[in-house]
XYZ file of N, CA, C and O in Angstrom:
792
model
N 165.072 79.889 -0.432
C 166.456 80.354 -0.520
C 167.266 79.382 -1.373
O 167.191 78.175 -1.179
N 168.029 79.921 -2.304
C 168.865 79.068 -3.138
C 170.109 78.654 -2.373
O 170.560 79.356 -1.468
N 170.650 77.504 -2.744
C 171.924 77.108 -2.159
C 173.045 77.834 -2.886
O 172.898 78.256 -4.037
N 174.175 77.992 -2.207
C 175.298 78.713 -2.791
C 176.053 77.891 -3.805
O 176.046 76.659 -3.787
N 176.716 78.579 -4.709
C 177.590 77.935 -5.689
C 178.969 77.729 -5.075
O 179.442 78.569 -4.308
N 179.601 76.618 -5.434
C 180.912 76.266 -4.893
C 181.894 76.103 -6.052
O 181.711 75.227 -6.898
N 182.884 76.971 -6.102
C 183.990 76.799 -7.056
C 185.108 76.108 -6.289
O 185.683 76.671 -5.363
N 185.380 74.862 -6.647
C 186.300 74.003 -5.901
C 187.598 73.881 -6.689
O 187.666 73.226 -7.720
N 188.654 74.543 -6.201
C 189.980 74.503 -6.833
C 190.814 73.416 -6.161
O 191.045 73.466 -4.951
N 191.259 72.440 -6.933
C 192.072 71.350 -6.399
C 193.396 71.293 -7.150
O 193.429 71.270 -8.382
N 194.486 71.281 -6.396
C 195.806 71.166 -7.006
C 196.864 71.007 -5.937
O 196.584 71.117 -4.739
N 198.077 70.763 -6.365
C 199.174 70.594 -5.429
C 199.471 71.907 -4.703
O 199.028 72.977 -5.100
N 200.256 71.787 -3.677
C 200.832 72.962 -3.037
C 201.596 73.765 -4.085
O 202.240 73.183 -4.976
N 201.491 75.080 -4.023
C 202.212 76.000 -4.917
C 201.724 75.987 -6.359
O 202.371 76.553 -7.233
N 200.572 75.375 -6.623
C 200.078 75.313 -8.009
C 199.376 76.593 -8.443
O 199.126 76.783 -9.632
N 199.040 77.482 -7.498
C 198.418 78.751 -7.859
C 196.951 78.874 -7.482
O 196.269 79.797 -7.916
N 196.454 77.958 -6.656
C 195.038 77.976 -6.280
C 194.637 79.266 -5.567
O 193.619 79.876 -5.899
N 195.423 79.671 -4.596
C 195.079 80.876 -3.829
C 195.127 82.125 -4.701
O 194.306 83.033 -4.550
N 196.078 82.163 -5.627
C 196.159 83.312 -6.540
C 194.934 83.372 -7.442
O 194.371 84.454 -7.683
N 194.485 82.214 -7.934
C 193.267 82.182 -8.747
C 192.065 82.594 -7.904
O 191.206 83.360 -8.362
N 192.002 82.108 -6.670
C 190.880 82.460 -5.790
C 190.807 83.969 -5.575
O 189.722 84.564 -5.624
N 191.956 84.611 -5.347
C 191.952 86.071 -5.155
C 191.456 86.782 -6.408
O 190.692 87.757 -6.323
N 191.871 86.309 -7.566
C 191.406 86.922 -8.819
C 189.902 86.712 -9.002
O 189.192 87.616 -9.465
N 189.413 85.533 -8.651
C 187.979 85.286 -8.758
C 187.188 86.253 -7.889
O 186.169 86.806 -8.318
N 187.633 86.472 -6.660
C 186.928 87.411 -5.785
C 186.932 88.817 -6.371
O 186.011 89.602 -6.138
N 187.952 89.116 -7.152
C 188.065 90.446 -7.763
C 187.148 90.612 -8.972
O 186.635 91.705 -9.218
N 186.915 89.529 -9.729
C 186.177 89.692 -10.987
C 184.740 89.163 -10.962
O 183.931 89.569 -11.797
N 184.408 88.263 -10.041
C 183.044 87.734 -10.007
C 182.088 88.843 -9.578
O 182.281 89.467 -8.532
N 181.064 89.084 -10.395
C 180.201 90.243 -10.142
C 178.719 89.884 -10.082
O 177.861 90.757 -10.175
N 178.400 88.594 -9.915
C 176.987 88.214 -9.859
C 176.616 87.558 -8.532
O 175.777 86.680 -8.460
N 177.257 87.996 -7.486
C 176.982 87.464 -6.156
C 178.068 87.916 -5.203
O 178.940 88.709 -5.563
N 178.004 87.420 -3.984
C 179.031 87.709 -2.985
C 179.741 86.397 -2.690
O 179.152 85.486 -2.114
N 180.985 86.301 -3.104
C 181.764 85.080 -2.924
C 182.728 85.238 -1.750
O 183.269 86.318 -1.513
N 182.947 84.138 -1.040
C 183.933 84.081 0.040
C 184.969 83.031 -0.319
O 184.646 82.001 -0.923
N 186.211 83.287 0.070
C 187.297 82.337 -0.185
C 187.568 81.561 1.096
O 187.930 82.141 2.125
N 187.395 80.246 1.042
C 187.729 79.365 2.156
C 188.886 78.478 1.720
O 188.787 77.777 0.710
N 189.964 78.513 2.482
C 191.163 77.738 2.124
C 191.461 76.729 3.215
O 191.411 77.050 4.404
N 191.806 75.517 2.822
C 192.102 74.483 3.804
C 193.292 74.897 4.674
O 193.317 74.622 5.877
N 194.278 75.586 4.095
C 195.435 76.026 4.884
C 195.021 76.975 6.002
O 195.607 76.954 7.084
N 194.020 77.806 5.758
C 193.545 78.733 6.789
C 192.937 77.971 7.954
O 193.132 78.334 9.119
N 192.189 76.918 7.650
C 191.596 76.109 8.724
C 192.680 75.405 9.520
O 192.638 75.368 10.753
N 193.670 74.847 8.822
C 194.738 74.131 9.521
C 195.551 75.082 10.395
O 195.981 74.721 11.488
N 195.722 76.322 9.951
C 196.524 77.280 10.727
C 195.804 77.772 11.983
O 196.421 78.420 12.828
N 194.527 77.447 12.136
C 193.778 77.895 13.319
C 194.066 77.042 14.550
O 193.725 77.448 15.661
N 194.675 75.869 14.395
C 194.853 74.981 15.542
C 195.958 75.509 16.461
O 196.791 76.321 16.061
N 195.946 75.010 17.693
C 196.967 75.410 18.659
C 198.347 74.987 18.169
O 198.489 74.047 17.389
N 199.365 75.681 18.652
C 200.730 75.477 18.161
C 201.516 74.432 18.943
O 202.660 74.151 18.617
N 200.932 73.851 19.985
C 201.726 72.916 20.790
C 202.139 71.709 19.960
O 201.446 71.302 19.037
N 203.282 71.145 20.318
C 203.816 69.987 19.600
C 202.944 68.768 19.851
O 202.511 68.527 20.978
N 202.700 67.995 18.795
C 201.903 66.784 18.892
C 202.699 65.607 18.364
O 203.502 65.759 17.437
N 202.475 64.449 18.943
C 203.048 63.223 18.382
C 202.453 62.993 16.998
O 201.349 63.455 16.710
N 203.162 62.267 16.157
C 202.741 62.090 14.764
C 201.311 61.553 14.651
O 200.509 62.059 13.851
N 200.975 60.555 15.436
C 199.636 59.962 15.351
C 198.557 60.954 15.768
O 197.502 61.059 15.137
N 198.833 61.698 16.842
C 197.871 62.698 17.318
C 197.717 63.830 16.306
O 196.613 64.325 16.062
N 198.828 64.240 15.685
C 198.787 65.291 14.674
C 197.972 64.839 13.460
O 197.128 65.586 12.961
N 198.199 63.609 13.000
C 197.437 63.090 11.857
C 195.942 63.086 12.151
O 195.130 63.464 11.302
N 195.576 62.653 13.356
C 194.159 62.609 13.731
C 193.572 64.017 13.795
O 192.439 64.258 13.348
N 194.343 64.959 14.339
C 193.859 66.346 14.440
C 193.686 66.958 13.054
O 192.691 67.654 12.789
N 194.632 66.713 12.159
C 194.535 67.253 10.806
C 193.360 66.639 10.047
O 192.665 67.327 9.300
N 193.120 65.354 10.248
C 191.979 64.706 9.595
C 190.663 65.327 10.085
O 189.791 65.653 9.278
N 190.540 65.511 11.400
C 189.321 66.139 11.947
C 189.156 67.555 11.407
O 188.043 67.989 11.086
N 190.268 68.284 11.304
C 190.202 69.655 10.806
C 189.720 69.684 9.363
O 188.863 70.491 8.990
N 190.259 68.791 8.538
C 189.831 68.750 7.136
C 188.367 68.329 7.014
O 187.631 68.876 6.190
N 187.934 67.383 7.841
C 186.521 66.992 7.825
C 185.637 68.170 8.244
O 184.570 68.402 7.664
N 186.092 68.932 9.223
C 185.359 70.126 9.633
C 185.327 71.177 8.540
O 184.309 71.851 8.328
N 186.437 71.303 7.817
C 186.506 72.223 6.681
C 185.448 71.857 5.639
O 184.691 72.718 5.177
N 185.369 70.581 5.295
C 184.376 70.131 4.305
C 182.956 70.452 4.761
O 182.127 70.922 3.974
N 182.673 70.231 6.028
C 181.324 70.481 6.540
C 181.037 71.973 6.682
O 179.877 72.398 6.562
N 182.065 72.761 6.895
C 181.882 74.217 6.929
C 181.498 74.739 5.545
O 180.642 75.622 5.419
N 182.129 74.194 4.514
C 181.771 74.568 3.140
C 180.305 74.240 2.890
O 179.540 75.067 2.379
N 179.906 73.023 3.260
C 178.519 72.592 3.042
C 177.543 73.496 3.787
O 176.496 73.882 3.241
N 177.869 73.857 5.024
C 176.978 74.711 5.816
C 176.876 76.109 5.222
O 175.782 76.693 5.159
N 178.005 76.656 4.780
C 177.980 77.981 4.153
C 177.117 77.976 2.902
O 176.288 78.865 2.682
N 177.279 76.952 2.061
C 176.508 76.873 0.825
C 175.025 76.643 1.102
O 174.164 77.191 0.402
N 174.733 75.861 2.124
C 173.342 75.521 2.425
C 172.492 76.759 2.702
O 171.316 76.799 2.363
N 173.100 77.787 3.296
C 172.337 78.999 3.613
C 172.526 80.083 2.553
O 172.195 81.250 2.784
N 173.056 79.694 1.377
C 173.073 80.605 0.240
C 174.362 81.323 -0.055
O 174.391 82.178 -0.949
N 175.421 81.005 0.657
C 176.707 81.664 0.387
C 177.394 81.053 -0.825
O 177.480 79.829 -0.951
N 177.910 81.910 -1.711
C 178.743 81.474 -2.830
C 180.190 81.412 -2.346
O 180.654 82.335 -1.656
N 180.896 80.344 -2.717
C 182.195 80.077 -2.115
C 183.224 79.680 -3.172
O 182.919 78.942 -4.101
N 184.440 80.179 -2.989
C 185.609 79.684 -3.723
C 186.458 78.954 -2.694
O 186.827 79.539 -1.673
N 186.739 77.684 -2.928
C 187.592 76.961 -1.988
C 188.848 76.489 -2.693
O 188.831 76.230 -3.894
N 189.939 76.428 -1.932
C 191.123 75.768 -2.471
C 191.533 74.658 -1.525
O 191.479 74.802 -0.308
N 191.867 73.532 -2.131
C 192.103 72.308 -1.378
C 193.173 71.485 -2.080
O 193.474 71.703 -3.257
N 193.723 70.542 -1.346
C 194.709 69.609 -1.878
C 194.167 68.205 -1.611
O 194.247 67.715 -0.483
N 193.600 67.559 -2.615
C 193.000 66.237 -2.444
C 194.060 65.151 -2.640
O 193.997 64.343 -3.562
N 195.041 65.149 -1.738
C 196.186 64.254 -1.886
C 195.987 62.907 -1.191
O 196.875 62.059 -1.259
N 194.850 62.714 -0.530
C 194.490 61.425 0.044
C 193.084 61.086 -0.433
O 192.208 61.952 -0.411
N 192.837 59.853 -0.848
C 191.519 59.510 -1.395
C 190.350 59.846 -0.481
O 189.289 60.268 -0.950
N 190.515 59.689 0.840
C 189.396 59.938 1.736
C 188.916 61.381 1.665
O 187.727 61.657 1.895
N 189.807 62.309 1.345
C 189.402 63.720 1.299
C 188.360 63.942 0.201
O 187.343 64.612 0.422
N 188.609 63.396 -0.979
C 187.631 63.522 -2.055
C 186.340 62.796 -1.689
O 185.243 63.332 -1.875
N 186.451 61.583 -1.158
C 185.248 60.830 -0.800
C 184.411 61.578 0.220
O 183.177 61.608 0.137
N 185.055 62.217 1.187
C 184.325 62.978 2.192
C 183.631 64.178 1.557
O 182.465 64.464 1.848
N 184.325 64.872 0.660
C 183.702 66.001 -0.040
C 182.516 65.545 -0.883
O 181.467 66.198 -0.916
N 182.669 64.409 -1.553
C 181.564 63.882 -2.356
C 180.369 63.528 -1.486
O 179.219 63.614 -1.925
N 180.630 63.149 -0.249
C 179.560 62.767 0.673
C 178.799 63.980 1.196
O 177.572 63.937 1.313
N 179.508 65.083 1.492
C 178.851 66.191 2.205
C 178.489 67.397 1.336
O 177.668 68.216 1.755
N 179.082 67.526 0.138
C 178.798 68.701 -0.685
C 177.727 68.387 -1.728
O 177.716 67.292 -2.295
N 176.833 69.350 -2.002
C 175.790 69.129 -3.013
C 176.409 69.097 -4.411
O 176.909 70.120 -4.891
N 176.400 67.949 -5.087
C 177.212 67.789 -6.299
C 176.854 68.720 -7.443
O 177.739 69.149 -8.187
N 175.591 69.061 -7.606
C 175.208 69.922 -8.726
C 175.580 71.391 -8.491
O 175.515 72.202 -9.406
N 175.972 71.729 -7.262
C 176.364 73.109 -6.956
C 177.868 73.312 -6.998
O 178.360 74.413 -6.754
N 178.628 72.247 -7.286
C 180.093 72.314 -7.270
C 180.638 72.388 -8.695
O 180.344 71.534 -9.524
N 181.425 73.432 -8.953
C 182.197 73.527 -10.192
C 183.616 73.087 -9.831
O 184.329 73.796 -9.108
N 184.016 71.914 -10.293
C 185.264 71.282 -9.870
C 186.363 71.620 -10.869
O 186.288 71.249 -12.042
N 187.399 72.336 -10.382
C 188.460 72.852 -11.242
C 189.800 72.249 -10.835
O 190.236 72.387 -9.683
N 190.452 71.591 -11.783
C 191.799 71.081 -11.553
C 192.818 72.160 -11.861
O 192.816 72.726 -12.948
N 193.663 72.460 -10.889
C 194.709 73.472 -11.071
C 196.037 72.734 -11.214
O 196.529 72.121 -10.272
N 196.580 72.786 -12.411
C 197.821 72.066 -12.715
C 198.961 73.054 -12.967
O 198.735 74.218 -13.274
N 200.158 72.526 -12.866
C 201.361 73.322 -13.129
C 202.501 72.346 -13.385
O 202.576 71.302 -12.718
N 203.393 72.629 -14.336
C 204.524 71.725 -14.577
C 205.374 71.544 -13.319
O 205.550 72.477 -12.529
N 205.900 70.342 -13.157
C 206.627 70.000 -11.944
C 207.855 70.883 -11.718
O 208.129 71.285 -10.576
N 208.581 71.223 -12.769
C 209.769 72.060 -12.572
C 209.385 73.449 -12.069
O 210.072 74.047 -11.231
N 208.241 73.965 -12.537
C 207.778 75.267 -12.064
C 207.288 75.178 -10.630
O 207.512 76.092 -9.822
N 206.631 74.089 -10.261
C 206.210 73.892 -8.868
C 207.415 73.891 -7.943
O 207.394 74.520 -6.876
N 208.470 73.196 -8.344
C 209.691 73.136 -7.527
C 210.305 74.522 -7.379
O 210.775 74.904 -6.292
N 210.314 75.289 -8.464
C 210.849 76.655 -8.416
C 210.039 77.512 -7.449
O 210.599 78.241 -6.619
N 208.707 77.415 -7.530
C 207.847 78.208 -6.644
C 208.050 77.835 -5.182
O 208.035 78.702 -4.312
N 208.219 76.544 -4.912
C 208.465 76.107 -3.532
C 209.718 76.764 -2.969
O 209.725 77.231 -1.822
N 210.777 76.800 -3.771
C 212.024 77.411 -3.310
C 211.835 78.894 -3.034
O 212.321 79.425 -2.035
N 211.119 79.588 -3.927
C 210.898 81.022 -3.776
C 210.049 81.306 -2.545
O 210.344 82.221 -1.775
N 208.997 80.508 -2.345
C 208.104 80.724 -1.212
C 208.816 80.485 0.106
O 208.654 81.237 1.061
N 209.533 79.377 0.195
C 210.282 79.055 1.399
C 209.445 78.640 2.591
O 209.979 78.485 3.689
N 208.128 78.484 2.406
C 207.267 78.118 3.538
C 206.644 76.735 3.363
O 205.673 76.399 4.029
N 207.197 75.949 2.458
C 206.725 74.586 2.212
C 207.920 73.651 2.227
O 209.013 74.023 1.780
N 207.734 72.423 2.715
C 208.853 71.471 2.680
C 209.260 71.198 1.236
O 208.386 70.998 0.375
N 210.549 71.205 0.932
C 210.988 70.897 -0.431
C 210.478 69.527 -0.860
O 210.530 68.564 -0.098
N 209.943 69.461 -2.062
C 209.454 68.194 -2.583
C 207.997 67.900 -2.272
O 207.469 66.875 -2.716
N 207.323 68.786 -1.532
C 205.916 68.543 -1.188
C 205.049 68.470 -2.439
O 204.244 67.544 -2.614
N 205.190 69.436 -3.335
C 204.382 69.444 -4.554
C 204.675 68.223 -5.420
O 203.765 67.632 -6.001
N 205.947 67.817 -5.485
C 206.303 66.628 -6.271
C 205.632 65.391 -5.683
O 205.145 64.526 -6.424
N 205.597 65.305 -4.360
C 204.940 64.173 -3.699
C 203.441 64.141 -4.021
O 202.864 63.084 -4.240
N 202.819 65.303 -4.069
C 201.378 65.392 -4.296
C 200.998 65.306 -5.780
O 199.832 65.082 -6.104
N 201.967 65.456 -6.655
C 201.733 65.704 -8.083
C 200.756 64.726 -8.735
O 199.810 65.132 -9.409
N 200.970 63.440 -8.567
C 200.090 62.451 -9.185
C 198.869 62.142 -8.323
O 197.839 61.686 -8.827
N 198.972 62.371 -7.028
C 197.895 61.997 -6.106
C 196.664 62.883 -6.241
O 195.537 62.381 -6.235
N 196.863 64.196 -6.365
C 195.718 65.110 -6.282
C 194.754 64.984 -7.458
O 193.568 65.275 -7.322
N 195.253 64.537 -8.597
C 194.404 64.433 -9.790
C 194.086 62.980 -10.149
O 193.611 62.703 -11.256
N 194.314 62.045 -9.222
C 194.172 60.618 -9.521
C 192.755 60.237 -9.932
O 192.567 59.287 -10.692
N 191.749 60.970 -9.469
C 190.346 60.653 -9.794
C 190.029 60.920 -11.262
O 189.114 60.326 -11.827
N 190.760 61.847 -11.903
C 190.696 62.035 -13.343
C 189.454 62.670 -13.930
O 189.187 62.488 -15.112
N 188.699 63.446 -13.171
C 187.480 64.040 -13.726
C 187.255 65.435 -13.142
O 187.165 65.588 -11.923
N 187.181 66.436 -14.029
C 186.927 67.820 -13.630
C 185.902 68.436 -14.567
O 185.685 67.946 -15.678
N 185.335 69.532 -14.128
C 184.509 70.338 -15.031
C 185.397 71.157 -15.960
O 185.022 71.457 -17.088
N 186.568 71.545 -15.456
C 187.573 72.219 -16.278
C 188.919 72.152 -15.581
O 188.983 71.867 -14.379
N 189.984 72.398 -16.339
C 191.331 72.425 -15.782
C 192.042 73.694 -16.224
O 191.752 74.234 -17.294
N 192.951 74.161 -15.371
C 193.778 75.333 -15.672
C 195.239 74.927 -15.511
O 195.564 74.162 -14.606
N 196.087 75.472 -16.346
C 197.532 75.261 -16.246
C 198.157 76.602 -15.899
O 198.256 77.498 -16.752
N 198.589 76.750 -14.657
C 199.133 78.032 -14.214
C 200.570 78.233 -14.682
O 201.136 79.300 -14.466
N 201.135 77.214 -15.323
C 202.435 77.407 -15.959
C 202.294 78.091 -17.301
O 203.238 78.696 -17.804
N 201.085 78.007 -17.892
C 200.844 78.580 -19.216
C 199.929 79.794 -19.185
O 199.927 80.598 -20.119
N 199.131 79.944 -18.128
C 198.164 81.048 -18.043
C 198.294 81.737 -16.691
O 198.622 81.106 -15.687
N 198.036 83.025 -16.669
C 198.109 83.791 -15.425
C 196.911 83.456 -14.540
O 195.883 82.963 -15.029
N 197.003 83.752 -13.243
C 195.840 83.556 -12.364
C 194.601 84.306 -12.862
O 193.489 83.779 -12.799
N 194.771 85.517 -13.411
C 193.642 86.286 -13.922
C 193.005 85.587 -15.127
O 191.787 85.514 -15.228
N 193.844 85.049 -16.012
C 193.306 84.330 -17.174
C 192.542 83.084 -16.738
O 191.457 82.786 -17.265
N 193.089 82.354 -15.773
C 192.392 81.172 -15.254
C 191.056 81.574 -14.624
O 190.030 80.923 -14.844
N 191.075 82.649 -13.853
C 189.850 83.111 -13.198
C 188.791 83.496 -14.226
O 187.598 83.198 -14.043
N 189.191 84.145 -15.286
C 188.219 84.528 -16.326
C 187.589 83.301 -16.981
O 186.385 83.270 -17.241
N 188.384 82.280 -17.239
C 187.848 81.053 -17.823
C 186.853 80.384 -16.871
O 185.810 79.882 -17.293
N 187.196 80.375 -15.588
C 186.299 79.786 -14.588
C 185.003 80.583 -14.513
O 183.905 80.010 -14.456
N 185.101 81.902 -14.528
C 183.913 82.753 -14.477
C 182.987 82.472 -15.662
O 181.768 82.401 -15.513
N 183.571 82.309 -16.836
C 182.766 82.022 -18.035
C 182.041 80.685 -17.907
O 180.866 80.566 -18.256
N 182.728 79.674 -17.380
C 182.092 78.367 -17.226
C 181.034 78.385 -16.128
O 180.013 77.697 -16.232
N 181.251 79.173 -15.089
C 180.291 79.245 -13.989
C 178.916 79.673 -14.491
O 177.888 79.212 -13.994
N 178.894 80.544 -15.486
C 177.614 81.024 -16.037
C 176.882 79.924 -16.803
O 175.675 80.015 -17.016
N 177.611 78.895 -17.227
C 177.014 77.798 -18.006
C 177.520 76.473 -17.450
O 178.156 75.689 -18.163
N 177.229 76.246 -16.173
C 177.743 75.042 -15.514
C 177.289 73.779 -16.236
O 176.136 73.677 -16.646
N 178.205 72.819 -16.378
C 177.836 71.565 -17.043
C 176.859 70.757 -16.202
O 176.814 70.890 -14.974
N 176.081 69.947 -16.869
C 175.181 69.034 -16.171
C 175.185 67.707 -16.917
O 174.909 67.692 -18.122
N 175.557 66.632 -16.269
C 175.905 66.561 -14.852
C 177.300 67.142 -14.600
O 178.140 67.177 -15.492
N 177.514 67.552 -13.380
C 178.815 68.088 -12.998
C 179.794 66.948 -12.754
O 179.405 65.786 -12.609
N 181.072 67.305 -12.677
C 182.097 66.302 -12.356
C 181.819 65.666 -10.996
O 181.985 64.458 -10.825
N 181.374 66.460 -10.025
C 181.071 65.911 -8.703
C 179.936 64.892 -8.785
O 179.959 63.881 -8.087
N 178.942 65.156 -9.619
C 177.850 64.194 -9.792
C 178.378 62.897 -10.387
O 178.042 61.792 -9.917
N 179.214 63.010 -11.406
C 179.785 61.809 -12.028
C 180.661 61.036 -11.040
O 180.611 59.802 -10.978
N 181.474 61.755 -10.268
C 182.356 61.101 -9.300
C 181.554 60.429 -8.187
O 181.910 59.343 -7.727
N 180.482 61.062 -7.740
C 179.623 60.425 -6.732
C 179.047 59.125 -7.269
O 179.000 58.117 -6.565
N 178.597 59.157 -8.499
C 178.029 57.940 -9.097
C 179.090 56.854 -9.230
O 178.804 55.674 -9.069
N 180.310 57.256 -9.497
C 181.389 56.284 -9.684
C 181.857 55.673 -8.373
O 182.105 54.479 -8.282
N 182.010 56.516 -7.340
C 182.640 56.055 -6.104
C 181.703 55.846 -4.922
O 182.086 55.197 -3.955
N 180.521 56.412 -4.962
C 179.617 56.309 -3.815
C 178.277 55.714 -4.229
O 177.224 56.280 -3.952
N 178.318 54.585 -4.883
C 177.078 53.930 -5.266
C 176.346 53.461 -4.022
O 176.953 53.247 -2.965
N 175.046 53.301 -4.120
C 174.227 52.892 -2.972
C 174.779 51.620 -2.342
O 175.039 50.629 -3.016
N 174.946 51.694 -1.037
C 175.356 50.522 -0.280
C 176.846 50.235 -0.305
O 177.310 49.302 0.343
N 177.618 51.009 -1.045
C 179.055 50.756 -1.127
C 179.744 51.229 0.146
O 179.516 52.334 0.622
N 180.583 50.391 0.700
C 181.334 50.744 1.896
C 182.409 51.773 1.536
O 183.014 51.688 0.459
N 182.650 52.745 2.435
C 183.699 53.745 2.155
C 185.054 53.124 1.834
O 185.783 53.609 0.990
N 185.400 52.022 2.496
C 186.698 51.394 2.220
C 186.749 50.849 0.798
O 187.783 50.901 0.133
N 185.616 50.333 0.308
C 185.551 49.850 -1.070
C 185.698 51.003 -2.045
O 186.402 50.915 -3.047
N 185.008 52.119 -1.743
C 185.113 53.304 -2.591
C 186.544 53.806 -2.623
O 187.051 54.206 -3.668
N 187.209 53.763 -1.483
C 188.602 54.230 -1.424
C 189.500 53.358 -2.292
O 190.340 53.861 -3.033
N 189.312 52.045 -2.226
C 190.104 51.148 -3.071
C 189.845 51.415 -4.543
O 190.748 51.413 -5.367
N 188.570 51.696 -4.869
C 188.212 51.998 -6.260
C 188.876 53.271 -6.725
O 189.371 53.370 -7.844
N 188.918 54.270 -5.852
C 189.537 55.553 -6.188
C 191.038 55.396 -6.383
O 191.634 56.043 -7.256
N 191.640 54.543 -5.595
C 193.073 54.314 -5.732
C 193.419 53.505 -6.975
O 194.573 53.470 -7.393
N 192.417 52.864 -7.573
C 192.656 52.059 -8.772
C 193.166 50.696 -8.388
O 193.841 50.021 -9.085
């Protein structure tokens, strides 16, 4: 059984990841793809109020579970489109640890900051300034298989470009290069995190 392909969309809140994912599910015709979104996993938790420290710990566990769910789905042959916000270095390091690097097509989803701010206001379901806070953090690692600018291209156009690249995935992939850079043999996770932060 082959392992599943993983299209990994990373970008700030409101950058257009979910819209691209929906378009990909509509146009990809060489397999059965599922869309897994980190926001969907986070929304599954109970609604009771938590102290800040307890909430942070719960969200970290949820994101770690999300990463391992992606790996498990791919391991049994499922093709997956995921959208994520890698706004903390540990999130990328954890993904690099658990996901098969040659099966990941890593896509940076960018958008101009003024447009992100406009989208946040229109959506009304995100704290104002969230995308601005994440803006430099999510792309700090600086390596993708491809990037899309949703301020210049529609979600459908971005999806078509991703589909074309999926048929001719680069080797080595960005995930392979990032693993080699940050997770060398014997390197402590804290050292890798410092390296990722620059």
